[in-house]
XYZ file of C-alpha atoms in Angstrom:
215
model
C -17.596 69.680 -100.884
C -14.957 72.446 -101.511
C -13.798 71.253 -104.839
C -17.318 71.731 -105.898
C -17.501 75.318 -105.140
C -14.013 76.800 -105.697
C -11.956 77.066 -108.988
C -8.376 77.604 -107.061
C -5.993 74.630 -106.009
C -7.107 72.807 -102.667
C -4.088 71.684 -100.467
C -5.024 69.187 -97.845
C -3.281 68.968 -94.647
C -2.927 65.382 -93.629
C -1.031 65.708 -90.561
C 1.071 62.740 -90.239
C -0.932 60.584 -93.082
C -3.314 59.333 -90.458
C -1.178 56.236 -89.760
C 1.331 54.108 -91.742
C 1.804 52.799 -95.235
C -1.616 51.499 -95.956
C -3.311 54.650 -94.196
C -1.194 57.003 -96.228
C -2.112 55.406 -99.831
C -5.575 55.312 -98.869
C -5.471 59.223 -97.736
C -3.810 60.028 -101.050
C -6.290 57.962 -103.130
C -9.241 59.535 -101.560
C -8.073 63.233 -101.347
C -7.198 63.213 -105.027
C -10.310 61.636 -106.163
C -12.154 64.294 -104.067
C -10.626 66.991 -105.865
C -7.363 68.147 -104.026
C -4.519 69.306 -105.743
C -1.755 68.669 -102.936
C -1.352 67.418 -99.636
C 0.775 67.955 -96.865
C 2.562 65.308 -94.727
C 4.730 65.705 -91.745
C 7.287 64.019 -89.910
C 5.846 64.033 -86.218
C 4.922 61.065 -84.171
C 1.150 60.172 -83.844
C -0.595 61.780 -81.966
C 1.046 64.953 -83.226
C 1.026 68.394 -81.724
C 0.258 71.585 -83.237
C 3.188 73.516 -85.082
C 5.015 76.027 -83.200
C 4.285 74.268 -79.909
C 6.595 72.764 -77.483
C 7.290 69.017 -76.921
C 6.883 68.098 -80.589
C 8.618 64.615 -81.546
C 9.469 63.308 -85.148
C 9.464 60.005 -86.267
C 12.912 58.376 -87.911
C 13.891 59.911 -91.321
C 13.736 56.431 -93.022
C 10.078 55.895 -91.667
C 8.791 59.237 -93.473
C 10.665 58.431 -96.342
C 9.049 55.280 -96.772
C 5.624 57.096 -96.142
C 6.619 59.431 -98.883
C 7.401 56.763 -101.232
C 3.919 55.362 -100.726
C 2.182 58.712 -101.248
C 4.080 59.309 -104.510
C 3.080 55.782 -105.801
C -0.417 56.322 -104.773
C -1.202 59.261 -106.810
C -2.832 58.946 -110.304
C -2.023 62.482 -111.478
C 1.502 63.476 -112.056
C 0.787 67.012 -111.149
C -0.584 66.151 -107.850
C 1.825 67.803 -105.431
C 3.036 66.112 -102.362
C 4.523 68.602 -99.590
C 6.802 67.213 -97.039
C 7.158 69.292 -93.546
C 9.545 68.558 -91.128
C 9.406 69.570 -87.402
C 12.767 68.322 -86.576
C 15.511 70.331 -84.871
C 18.218 71.815 -85.081
C 18.001 73.478 -88.484
C 20.855 71.492 -90.046
C 18.955 68.198 -89.125
C 15.746 69.699 -90.661
C 17.727 70.709 -93.831
C 19.066 67.222 -93.843
C 15.787 65.695 -93.743
C 14.200 68.168 -96.425
C 16.943 66.878 -98.840
C 16.378 63.264 -98.118
C 12.438 63.972 -98.470
C 12.972 65.632 -101.798
C 15.017 62.701 -103.045
C 12.170 60.457 -101.703
C 9.688 62.040 -104.193
C 8.136 65.277 -102.442
C 7.701 68.198 -104.486
C 7.905 71.018 -102.005
C 9.706 71.153 -98.601
C 8.421 72.871 -95.492
C 10.534 73.532 -92.501
C 8.369 74.405 -89.683
C 10.826 76.195 -87.056
C 12.733 79.139 -88.985
C 13.653 81.749 -86.593
C 15.161 84.424 -88.424
C 16.055 85.945 -91.956
C 19.546 84.510 -91.820
C 18.108 80.858 -91.363
C 15.613 81.565 -94.204
C 18.589 82.105 -96.462
C 20.374 79.182 -95.128
C 17.426 77.064 -95.596
C 16.917 78.170 -99.186
C 20.728 78.000 -99.749
C 21.056 74.368 -98.800
C 17.658 72.679 -99.427
C 17.846 71.230 -102.856
C 14.154 71.543 -103.634
C 11.417 74.255 -103.519
C 10.509 75.648 -100.153
C 7.596 77.081 -98.471
C 7.314 79.211 -95.541
C 4.508 80.034 -93.205
C 3.366 83.454 -91.743
C 1.488 83.180 -88.362
C 0.323 86.748 -86.946
C 1.770 87.428 -83.461
C 3.681 84.110 -83.211
C 6.978 85.981 -82.782
C 8.513 84.406 -85.597
C 9.562 86.438 -88.676
C 6.448 87.814 -90.317
C 7.278 89.217 -93.841
C 5.684 90.442 -97.023
C 5.435 87.857 -100.010
C 7.934 89.899 -102.154
C 10.510 89.512 -99.351
C 10.033 85.908 -98.887
C 10.283 85.638 -102.722
C 13.570 87.403 -102.550
C 14.673 84.997 -99.680
C 14.180 82.018 -101.954
C 10.806 80.512 -101.054
C 8.445 79.491 -103.939
C 4.972 79.312 -101.945
C 3.856 80.753 -98.505
C 1.111 79.819 -95.992
C -1.107 82.375 -94.394
C -2.991 79.410 -92.812
C -4.426 81.304 -89.671
C -5.275 84.636 -91.349
C -8.867 83.860 -92.092
C -9.754 82.277 -88.728
C -7.816 84.886 -86.693
C -9.737 87.652 -88.589
C -13.165 85.664 -88.340
C -12.651 85.165 -84.673
C -12.032 88.844 -83.822
C -14.940 89.881 -85.932
C -17.418 87.350 -84.148
C -15.959 88.269 -80.803
C -16.674 92.136 -81.560
C -20.220 91.435 -82.646
C -21.094 89.069 -79.979
C -19.548 91.314 -77.389
C -21.744 94.523 -78.608
C -24.661 92.388 -78.766
C -24.301 90.991 -74.912
C -23.556 94.679 -73.905
C -26.005 96.709 -75.777
C -28.625 94.100 -76.893
C -28.119 94.873 -80.643
C -25.561 94.573 -83.390
C -26.604 97.807 -84.846
C -23.283 99.906 -84.179
C -21.138 97.049 -85.919
C -23.534 96.266 -88.828
C -21.242 98.321 -91.382
C -18.500 95.946 -90.525
C -20.699 92.957 -90.848
C -21.710 91.260 -94.391
C -25.425 92.012 -94.883
C -28.272 89.485 -95.788
C -28.496 90.220 -99.392
C -24.431 90.254 -99.862
C -24.156 87.154 -97.877
C -26.732 85.269 -100.065
C -25.139 86.659 -103.350
C -21.654 85.271 -102.178
C -22.678 81.667 -101.334
C -24.702 81.165 -104.646
C -28.169 81.436 -102.651
C -29.536 83.767 -105.510
C -28.492 81.428 -108.231
C -30.008 78.330 -106.829
C -33.098 80.126 -106.225
C -33.357 80.973 -110.206
C -32.619 77.300 -110.835
C -35.431 76.284 -108.520
C -37.880 78.946 -110.107
C -37.247 77.434 -113.616
C -38.532 73.961 -112.500
C -41.596 75.411 -110.264
C -44.884 75.925 -111.649
């Protein structure tokens, strides 16, 4: 559905690959055929925990390497990107794993826990392949502008929670206003209006198409 309505690359987060080798192969084939341009797979055990939380455990590096080999072999488009994430600690182990994953065919490497600019520099000095970072508002981890991240050596950055954080606050504010005052009139200027919303989602275009075939 997403590939039908956007004209930018789609990255699919496949967590641990939804299982072992056969599951990984099926996942890659289905997502590539559905229009994804890349997937991210991580080396946590299943069931996994969310990033930046306590209690995360990782599978043996050799097991992840085998899954990466399967993912690379499963893709049809040579430009389909495989992102390998590691949740391993300490940092030296994460760097070691990232290099092994790069040799296994991963295109981009993602180390989940990086606590300082010094560690960022170390990662980009010692990891052989392209790296990405993640910026999470209010996480307590480094939160840097894109230009600074580029200077530190990263080729890509996720702002994976920004939209849902912004949307959640906006919805909370509107619903609280509705509950407290019985109307959203005071926050309407912060909301997308009916006509603007219909234009954004393409409703007006669909209406015109419908008119063409309706007598």
